[in-house]
CSV table of C-alpha atoms and ligand atoms in Angstrom, one decimal:
chain,number,residue,atom,x,y,z
A,1,MET,CA,66.8,210.0,76.2
A,2,ALA,CA,67.3,206.6,74.5
A,3,ASN,CA,67.3,206.5,70.7
A,4,LEU,CA,65.0,203.5,70.4
A,5,TYR,CA,64.1,204.1,66.8
A,6,ASN,CA,67.3,205.4,65.4
A,7,ASN,CA,67.2,204.0,61.8
A,8,LEU,CA,70.9,204.3,60.9
A,9,ASN,CA,72.8,201.8,62.9
A,10,LEU,CA,74.3,198.4,62.0
A,11,ILE,CA,74.4,196.4,65.2
A,12,ASP,CA,73.1,193.1,63.9
A,13,LEU,CA,73.0,192.3,60.2
A,14,ASN,CA,69.7,190.4,60.8
A,15,ASP,CA,68.0,193.7,61.7
A,16,TYR,CA,68.0,194.3,57.9
A,17,SER,CA,66.5,192.3,55.0
A,18,VAL,CA,68.4,190.0,52.8
A,19,SER,CA,67.5,192.3,49.9
A,20,TRP,CA,69.3,195.2,51.7
A,21,TRP,CA,72.4,193.0,52.1
A,22,GLU,CA,72.2,192.0,48.4
A,23,LYS,CA,72.1,195.7,47.4
A,24,LEU,CA,75.3,196.2,49.5
A,25,LEU,CA,77.0,193.2,47.8
A,26,ASP,CA,76.0,194.6,44.3
A,27,ARG,CA,77.3,198.0,45.2
A,28,ALA,CA,80.6,196.6,46.5
A,29,HIS,CA,80.9,194.7,43.2
A,30,GLU,CA,80.4,198.0,41.3
A,31,ILE,CA,83.0,199.8,43.4
A,32,MET,CA,85.6,197.0,42.8
A,33,ALA,CA,85.1,197.4,39.1
A,34,ASP,CA,85.8,201.1,39.2
A,35,PRO,CA,87.1,202.4,42.5
A,36,SER,CA,88.2,205.7,40.9
A,37,ALA,CA,84.6,206.7,40.4
A,38,TYR,CA,84.1,207.0,44.1
A,39,VAL,CA,87.0,209.1,45.2
A,40,GLU,CA,84.9,212.1,46.1
A,41,SER,CA,81.7,210.3,47.2
A,42,CYS,CA,82.2,211.1,50.9
A,43,LYS,CA,84.0,214.4,50.5
A,44,GLY,CA,83.5,216.5,53.7
A,45,LYS,CA,82.3,213.6,55.8
A,46,ILE,CA,84.1,212.4,58.9
A,47,MET,CA,84.1,208.9,60.3
A,48,GLY,CA,85.0,208.2,64.0
A,49,THR,CA,86.7,204.9,64.7
A,50,LEU,CA,86.5,203.9,68.4
A,51,PHE,CA,88.5,200.7,68.9
A,52,TYR,CA,88.5,199.6,72.6
A,53,GLU,CA,90.0,196.3,71.5
A,54,PRO,CA,92.9,195.5,69.1
A,55,SER,CA,92.2,195.2,65.4
A,56,THR,CA,94.2,195.2,62.2
A,57,ARG,CA,91.7,194.4,59.4
A,58,THR,CA,88.5,195.9,60.6
A,59,GLN,CA,90.0,199.1,61.8
A,60,MET,CA,92.3,199.7,58.8
A,61,SER,CA,89.8,198.5,56.2
A,62,PHE,CA,87.2,200.9,57.6
A,63,GLN,CA,89.7,203.7,57.6
A,64,THR,CA,91.0,203.0,54.1
A,65,ALA,CA,87.4,202.7,52.9
A,66,MET,CA,86.6,206.1,54.1
A,67,LEU,CA,89.8,207.6,52.8
A,68,ARG,CA,89.2,206.0,49.4
A,69,LEU,CA,85.7,207.6,49.4
A,70,GLY,CA,87.3,211.0,49.9
A,71,GLY,CA,86.3,211.3,53.6
A,72,THR,CA,88.4,211.8,56.7
A,73,ILE,CA,88.8,209.9,60.0
A,74,ILE,CA,89.2,210.6,63.7
A,75,GLY,CA,89.3,208.2,66.6
A,76,PHE,CA,91.4,206.0,68.8
A,77,ASP,CA,92.8,202.5,68.5
A,78,ASN,CA,93.8,202.2,72.1
A,79,PRO,CA,91.4,203.4,74.8
A,80,ALA,CA,94.4,204.0,77.1
A,81,THR,CA,95.3,207.1,75.0
A,82,SER,CA,91.7,208.5,75.4
A,83,SER,CA,89.7,209.7,78.4
A,84,VAL,CA,88.4,206.2,78.7
A,85,ALA,CA,91.6,205.7,80.8
A,86,LYS,CA,90.2,208.3,83.2
A,87,GLY,CA,87.1,206.3,83.8
A,88,GLU,CA,84.7,207.8,81.1
A,89,ASN,CA,81.8,205.5,80.4
A,90,ILE,CA,80.7,204.4,76.9
A,91,LYS,CA,77.7,206.6,76.9
A,92,ASP,CA,79.7,209.8,77.4
A,93,THR,CA,82.6,208.9,75.0
A,94,THR,CA,80.3,207.9,72.2
A,95,LYS,CA,77.9,210.7,72.7
A,96,ILE,CA,80.7,213.2,72.3
A,97,VAL,CA,82.3,211.5,69.3
A,98,SER,CA,78.9,211.2,67.6
A,99,GLY,CA,78.7,215.0,67.8
A,100,TYR,CA,82.0,215.3,66.0
A,101,ALA,CA,81.6,212.6,63.3
A,102,ASP,CA,79.0,211.8,60.6
A,103,ILE,CA,79.3,208.1,61.2
A,104,MET,CA,80.9,206.1,64.0
A,105,VAL,CA,82.5,202.6,64.0
A,106,MET,CA,83.1,200.9,67.3
A,107,ARG,CA,84.7,197.7,68.6
A,108,HIS,CA,84.5,196.8,72.2
A,109,PRO,CA,85.4,193.7,74.3
A,110,VAL,CA,82.0,193.4,75.9
A,111,ALA,CA,78.8,192.0,74.4
A,112,GLY,CA,76.1,194.5,73.7
A,113,SER,CA,78.4,197.5,74.1
A,114,VAL,CA,77.8,198.9,70.6
A,115,LYS,CA,74.0,198.8,70.9
A,116,ALA,CA,74.5,200.6,74.3
A,117,ALA,CA,76.4,203.3,72.4
A,118,ALA,CA,73.8,203.6,69.7
A,119,LEU,CA,71.1,204.2,72.2
A,120,THR,CA,72.3,207.7,72.8
A,121,ALA,CA,74.6,208.5,69.8
A,122,ASP,CA,73.7,211.3,67.4
A,123,CYS,CA,75.1,209.7,64.3
A,124,PRO,CA,74.9,206.2,62.7
A,125,VAL,CA,76.8,203.6,64.6
A,126,ILE,CA,78.4,200.5,63.1
A,127,ASN,CA,79.3,197.4,65.2
A,128,ALA,CA,82.9,196.4,64.4
A,129,GLY,CA,82.7,193.5,66.9
A,130,ASP,CA,81.2,193.4,70.4
A,131,GLY,CA,82.9,190.9,72.7
A,132,GLY,CA,82.0,187.3,71.7
A,133,HIS,CA,78.7,188.4,70.4
A,134,LEU,CA,78.5,189.7,66.8
A,135,HIS,CA,80.7,191.0,64.0
A,136,PRO,CA,78.3,192.1,61.2
A,137,THR,CA,80.8,193.8,58.9
A,138,GLN,CA,82.9,190.6,59.0
A,139,THR,CA,79.8,188.8,57.9
A,140,LEU,CA,79.3,191.2,55.0
A,141,THR,CA,82.9,190.6,54.1
A,142,ASP,CA,82.3,186.8,54.2
A,143,LEU,CA,79.1,187.1,52.1
A,144,LEU,CA,80.9,189.2,49.5
A,145,THR,CA,83.7,186.6,49.3
A,146,LEU,CA,81.2,183.8,48.9
A,147,LYS,CA,79.2,185.6,46.3
A,148,GLU,CA,82.3,186.5,44.3
A,149,GLU,CA,84.1,183.2,44.6
A,150,LYS,CA,81.2,180.7,44.6
A,151,GLY,CA,78.8,182.7,42.4
A,152,SER,CA,75.8,182.2,44.7
A,153,LEU,CA,74.9,182.2,48.4
A,154,GLU,CA,72.5,179.4,48.1
A,155,GLY,CA,73.0,175.6,48.4
A,156,LEU,CA,76.3,175.7,50.2
A,157,CYS,CA,77.6,173.2,52.8
A,158,ILE,CA,79.6,175.3,55.3
A,159,GLY,CA,81.9,173.8,57.8
A,160,LEU,CA,82.8,176.1,60.8
A,161,CYS,CA,85.8,175.0,62.8
A,162,GLY,CA,87.5,176.0,66.0
A,163,ASP,CA,86.1,178.3,68.7
A,164,LEU,CA,82.4,178.3,67.9
A,165,LYS,CA,81.5,179.4,71.4
A,166,ASN,CA,83.4,182.7,71.5
A,167,GLY,CA,83.8,183.4,67.8
A,168,ARG,CA,81.6,186.4,67.0
A,169,THR,CA,82.3,186.0,63.3
A,170,VAL,CA,80.8,182.5,63.5
A,171,HIS,CA,77.7,183.7,65.2
A,172,SER,CA,77.0,186.5,62.7
A,173,LEU,CA,77.8,184.2,59.7
A,174,ILE,CA,75.5,181.5,60.8
A,175,LYS,CA,72.7,183.9,61.4
A,176,ALA,CA,73.2,185.4,57.9
A,177,MET,CA,73.6,182.1,56.0
A,178,SER,CA,70.5,180.7,57.7
A,179,CYS,CA,68.6,183.2,55.5
A,180,PHE,CA,69.7,181.5,52.3
A,181,LYS,CA,68.0,178.5,50.7
A,182,GLY,CA,69.8,175.1,50.9
A,183,THR,CA,72.5,176.1,53.4
A,184,SER,CA,73.7,173.2,55.6
A,185,PHE,CA,76.2,173.5,58.4
A,186,VAL,CA,78.9,171.2,59.8
A,187,LEU,CA,80.0,172.5,63.3
A,188,ILE,CA,83.5,171.3,64.1
A,189,SER,CA,84.6,171.9,67.6
A,190,THR,CA,85.4,170.4,70.9
A,191,PRO,CA,82.4,170.0,73.3
A,192,GLU,CA,83.8,172.9,75.4
A,193,LEU,CA,83.8,175.3,72.5
A,194,ALA,CA,80.5,174.3,70.9
A,195,LEU,CA,78.0,176.8,69.5
A,196,PRO,CA,75.9,178.7,72.0
A,197,ALA,CA,72.3,177.4,72.3
A,198,TYR,CA,70.7,180.7,71.1
A,199,ILE,CA,72.6,180.3,67.8
A,200,LYS,CA,71.6,176.7,67.5
A,201,ASP,CA,68.0,177.9,67.9
A,202,VAL,CA,68.5,180.0,64.8
A,203,LEU,CA,69.5,176.9,62.8
A,204,SER,CA,66.6,174.9,64.1
A,205,ALA,CA,64.1,177.7,63.4
A,206,GLY,CA,65.3,178.0,59.8
A,207,GLY,CA,65.1,174.3,59.3
A,208,HIS,CA,68.7,174.1,58.2
A,209,PRO,CA,70.4,170.7,58.5
A,210,TYR,CA,73.4,170.8,60.8
A,211,LYS,CA,75.7,168.3,62.5
A,212,GLU,CA,78.1,168.7,65.3
A,213,VAL,CA,81.4,166.8,64.9
A,214,SER,CA,84.8,166.8,66.6
A,215,SER,CA,87.0,165.7,63.7
A,216,LEU,CA,88.1,168.1,61.0
A,217,ASP,CA,89.7,165.2,59.1
A,218,ASP,CA,86.4,163.4,58.8
A,219,ALA,CA,84.4,166.5,57.8
A,220,VAL,CA,86.6,168.3,55.3
A,221,GLY,CA,85.6,166.2,52.3
A,222,MET,CA,81.9,167.1,52.4
A,223,LEU,CA,82.3,170.9,52.5
A,224,ASP,CA,81.9,173.6,49.9
A,225,VAL,CA,83.3,176.2,52.3
A,226,LEU,CA,85.6,175.7,55.3
A,227,TYR,CA,85.5,178.6,57.7
A,228,MET,CA,88.5,178.3,60.1
A,229,THR,CA,88.6,180.3,63.3
A,230,ARG,CA,91.2,181.1,66.0
A,231,ILE,CA,90.7,179.9,69.6
A,232,GLN,CA,89.8,183.2,71.2
A,233,ARG,CA,92.4,183.3,74.0
A,234,GLU,CA,91.1,186.7,75.3
A,235,ARG,CA,87.7,185.3,76.0
A,236,PHE,CA,88.8,182.4,78.3
A,237,ALA,CA,88.3,182.6,82.1
A,238,SER,CA,91.8,181.3,82.8
A,239,PRO,CA,95.1,180.6,80.9
A,240,GLU,CA,94.8,176.9,81.8
A,241,GLU,CA,91.4,176.6,80.1
A,242,TYR,CA,92.9,178.2,76.9
A,243,GLU,CA,95.9,175.8,77.1
A,244,LYS,CA,93.5,172.8,77.1
A,245,GLN,CA,91.9,174.0,73.8
A,246,LYS,CA,94.7,175.5,71.8
A,247,GLY,CA,96.2,173.6,68.9
A,248,HIS,CA,93.3,171.2,68.6
A,249,TYR,CA,92.5,172.0,64.9
A,250,ILE,CA,95.2,172.6,62.4
A,251,LEU,CA,94.4,172.7,58.7
A,252,ASP,CA,97.4,171.5,56.7
A,253,LYS,CA,98.2,170.2,53.2
A,254,LYS,CA,97.3,166.6,54.3
A,255,LYS,CA,93.7,167.7,55.2
A,256,MET,CA,93.4,169.9,52.1
A,257,ALA,CA,94.1,166.8,50.0
A,258,LYS,CA,90.8,165.3,51.3
A,259,ALA,CA,88.8,168.4,50.4
A,260,LYS,CA,86.9,169.0,47.2
A,261,GLU,CA,88.8,170.9,44.4
A,262,SER,CA,86.0,173.5,44.6
A,263,MET,CA,86.1,174.0,48.3
A,264,ILE,CA,87.3,177.4,49.5
A,265,VAL,CA,89.0,178.2,52.9
A,266,LEU,CA,87.9,181.3,54.7
A,267,HIS,CA,89.2,182.7,57.9
A,268,PRO,CA,88.3,186.1,59.4
A,269,LEU,CA,92.0,186.3,60.6
A,270,PRO,CA,94.1,186.9,62.6
A,271,ARG,CA,95.3,183.3,62.5
A,272,VAL,CA,97.5,181.8,65.2
A,273,ASP,CA,98.3,178.2,64.2
A,274,GLU,CA,95.0,176.8,62.9
A,275,ILE,CA,96.0,177.1,59.3
A,276,ALA,CA,99.5,175.9,58.5
A,277,ILE,CA,101.5,178.4,56.4
A,278,GLU,CA,101.9,175.7,53.7
A,279,VAL,CA,98.2,176.1,52.9
A,280,ASP,CA,98.6,179.7,51.9
A,281,ASP,CA,99.8,178.8,48.4
A,282,ASP,CA,96.8,176.5,47.7
A,283,PRO,CA,94.4,178.3,45.3
A,284,ARG,CA,91.5,177.3,47.5
A,285,ALA,CA,93.0,179.5,50.4
A,286,MET,CA,90.8,182.6,50.1
A,287,TYR,CA,91.5,184.3,53.4
A,288,PHE,CA,93.9,187.1,52.2
A,289,LYS,CA,91.5,187.9,49.3
A,290,GLN,CA,88.6,187.8,51.8
A,291,ALA,CA,90.3,190.6,53.8
A,292,LYS,CA,90.6,192.8,50.7
A,293,TYR,CA,86.9,192.2,49.9
A,294,GLY,CA,86.3,193.6,53.4
A,295,MET,CA,87.5,197.0,52.3
A,296,TYR,CA,85.1,197.2,49.3
A,297,ILE,CA,82.1,196.0,51.3
A,298,ARG,CA,82.9,198.6,53.9
A,299,MET,CA,83.0,201.3,51.2
A,300,ALA,CA,79.6,200.2,50.1
A,301,LEU,CA,78.3,200.2,53.7
A,302,ILE,CA,79.6,203.7,54.5
A,303,LEU,CA,78.1,205.1,51.3
A,304,THR,CA,74.8,203.5,52.0
A,305,MET,CA,74.5,204.4,55.6
A,306,LEU,CA,75.4,208.0,55.0
A,307,GLU,CA,72.7,208.2,52.2
A,308,GLU,CA,69.9,206.0,53.7
A,309,ASN,CA,67.0,207.9,55.1
A,310,SER,CA,64.0,205.6,54.5
A,311,LEU,CA,64.7,202.6,56.7
A,312,LYS,CA,63.1,202.3,60.2
A,313,VAL,CA,65.0,199.7,62.2
A,314,PRO,CA,64.2,199.9,65.9
A,315,LEU,CA,67.2,199.4,68.2
A,316,ILE,CA,64.9,198.0,71.0
A,317,THR,CA,61.8,196.0,70.5
A,318,GLY,CA,61.3,194.8,74.1
A,319,LYS,CA,60.6,196.5,77.4
A,320,VAL,CA,62.5,197.7,80.4
A,321,HIS,CA,62.7,195.1,83.3
A,322,ASN,CA,65.1,196.9,85.6
A,323,HIS,CA,64.7,194.4,88.4
A,324,GLN,CA,65.9,191.6,86.1
A,325,LYS,CA,69.6,190.9,85.6
A,326,CYS,CA,71.0,189.4,82.3
A,327,SER,CA,72.3,185.9,82.9
A,328,ASN,CA,75.4,186.5,80.8
A,329,PRO,CA,78.2,187.8,83.1
A,330,LEU,CA,79.9,189.2,80.0
A,331,CYS,CA,77.0,191.4,79.0
A,332,ILE,CA,77.5,195.2,79.0
A,333,THR,CA,74.6,195.7,81.5
A,334,HIS,CA,77.0,194.4,84.2
A,335,LYS,CA,79.7,196.8,83.4
A,336,GLU,CA,77.8,200.0,82.6
A,337,THR,CA,75.2,199.8,85.3
A,338,TYR,CA,73.3,203.0,84.3
A,339,LEU,CA,71.9,201.1,81.2
A,340,PRO,CA,68.2,200.3,81.3
A,341,HIS,CA,67.7,196.5,81.3
A,342,TYR,CA,65.8,195.9,78.1
A,343,PHE,CA,64.5,192.4,77.4
A,344,ARG,CA,62.4,190.9,74.6
A,345,GLY,CA,59.6,188.5,75.3
A,346,ASP,CA,57.6,187.7,78.4
A,347,GLY,CA,56.6,184.6,80.4
A,348,THR,CA,59.4,182.8,82.2
A,349,MET,CA,62.1,183.4,79.7
A,350,LEU,CA,63.4,186.8,78.5
A,351,GLU,CA,66.1,187.7,75.9
A,352,CYS,CA,68.6,190.4,76.6
A,353,GLU,CA,68.3,193.2,74.0
A,354,TYR,CA,72.1,193.9,74.3
A,355,CYS,CA,73.7,190.4,74.2
A,356,ASP,CA,70.7,188.2,73.1
A,357,GLU,CA,71.3,185.7,75.9
A,358,ARG,CA,68.2,184.1,77.4
A,359,THR,CA,67.5,184.6,81.1
A,360,LEU,CA,65.0,183.0,83.4
A,361,VAL,CA,62.7,185.5,85.0
A,362,GLU,CA,63.8,186.0,88.6
B,1,CP,N1,88.6,189.8,61.1
B,1,CP,C1,88.9,190.7,62.1
B,1,CP,O1,88.0,191.2,62.8
B,1,CP,O2,90.2,191.1,62.2
B,1,CP,P1,90.8,192.2,63.1
B,1,CP,O3,90.6,191.7,64.6
B,1,CP,O4,92.2,192.3,62.8
B,1,CP,O5,90.0,193.5,62.9
């Protein structure tokens, strides 16, 4: 039976109110001020970390966060060492682990996979990145970094540069920052790696000014924040297509010289070559500090999700249309074919509940 009204998942940050995010940011600030006060906060609790895709920061910061709260961890960081290698589906693996753990963190290479897991899980599920779709806890990390380093989340001009098509951190951050007054966006990419239409719709709906440009050199001087991203090699259909895009944007000292003194550089990491090592010593380079903020916000998130019992956030708001296929070939419904085909909306256009892609009614 699907868990359509499970209230304790974090699949998409925008399922929650801005005031809920702000409470998390305040809590992370308090934890940073006195981490020792929290060493027994999750004593006796177990977190399951299911990483079907490689990770350094997200996995280890979640694990460290739970250990620093006095809890313990189980899980895998390589599905090849679990029964996934024998052909077990997401539903069965996550159902079992959710019976062992009090909270579960999952990363998977396919869009919509974590929502699929949450549909039948028996404990709260946190999305640690689902394919090229969303990465809500990276966004919480980014929001904490912006709040701590810029003092406010309002009135910022944010440049996002690189793989805006496949970068799930970009999609989640734009959705979140569109909720704050005075945000404007500069989208810096090649035409091939431009932002998907459904995320542009978020910008238009919020009335936020944005421009699409191809030159980082021309854009860097107008920014309060530059969010650099890696070209996501693993999301390309062929190595040749990746080769055409790689190395296009490189932030170096010369470009930093054109930026405001107050601009900060963020990057979800890992980097490949898009930020030259020479930039690391610039006081505006905030990406290593950003990764550390990620541990504190995840401590706040784990604490809050294990305590929360009042919120009601439905996982699914649409209806089943089993005859209809999602237009996104990278959607989980094409891989795990037992999943009900949930879509929002009606008329000629439907939105997939798992990956958010729009699909013309067949
Ligand atoms: N930012 C981020 O998601 O890094 P990892 O892939 O190392 O977890």
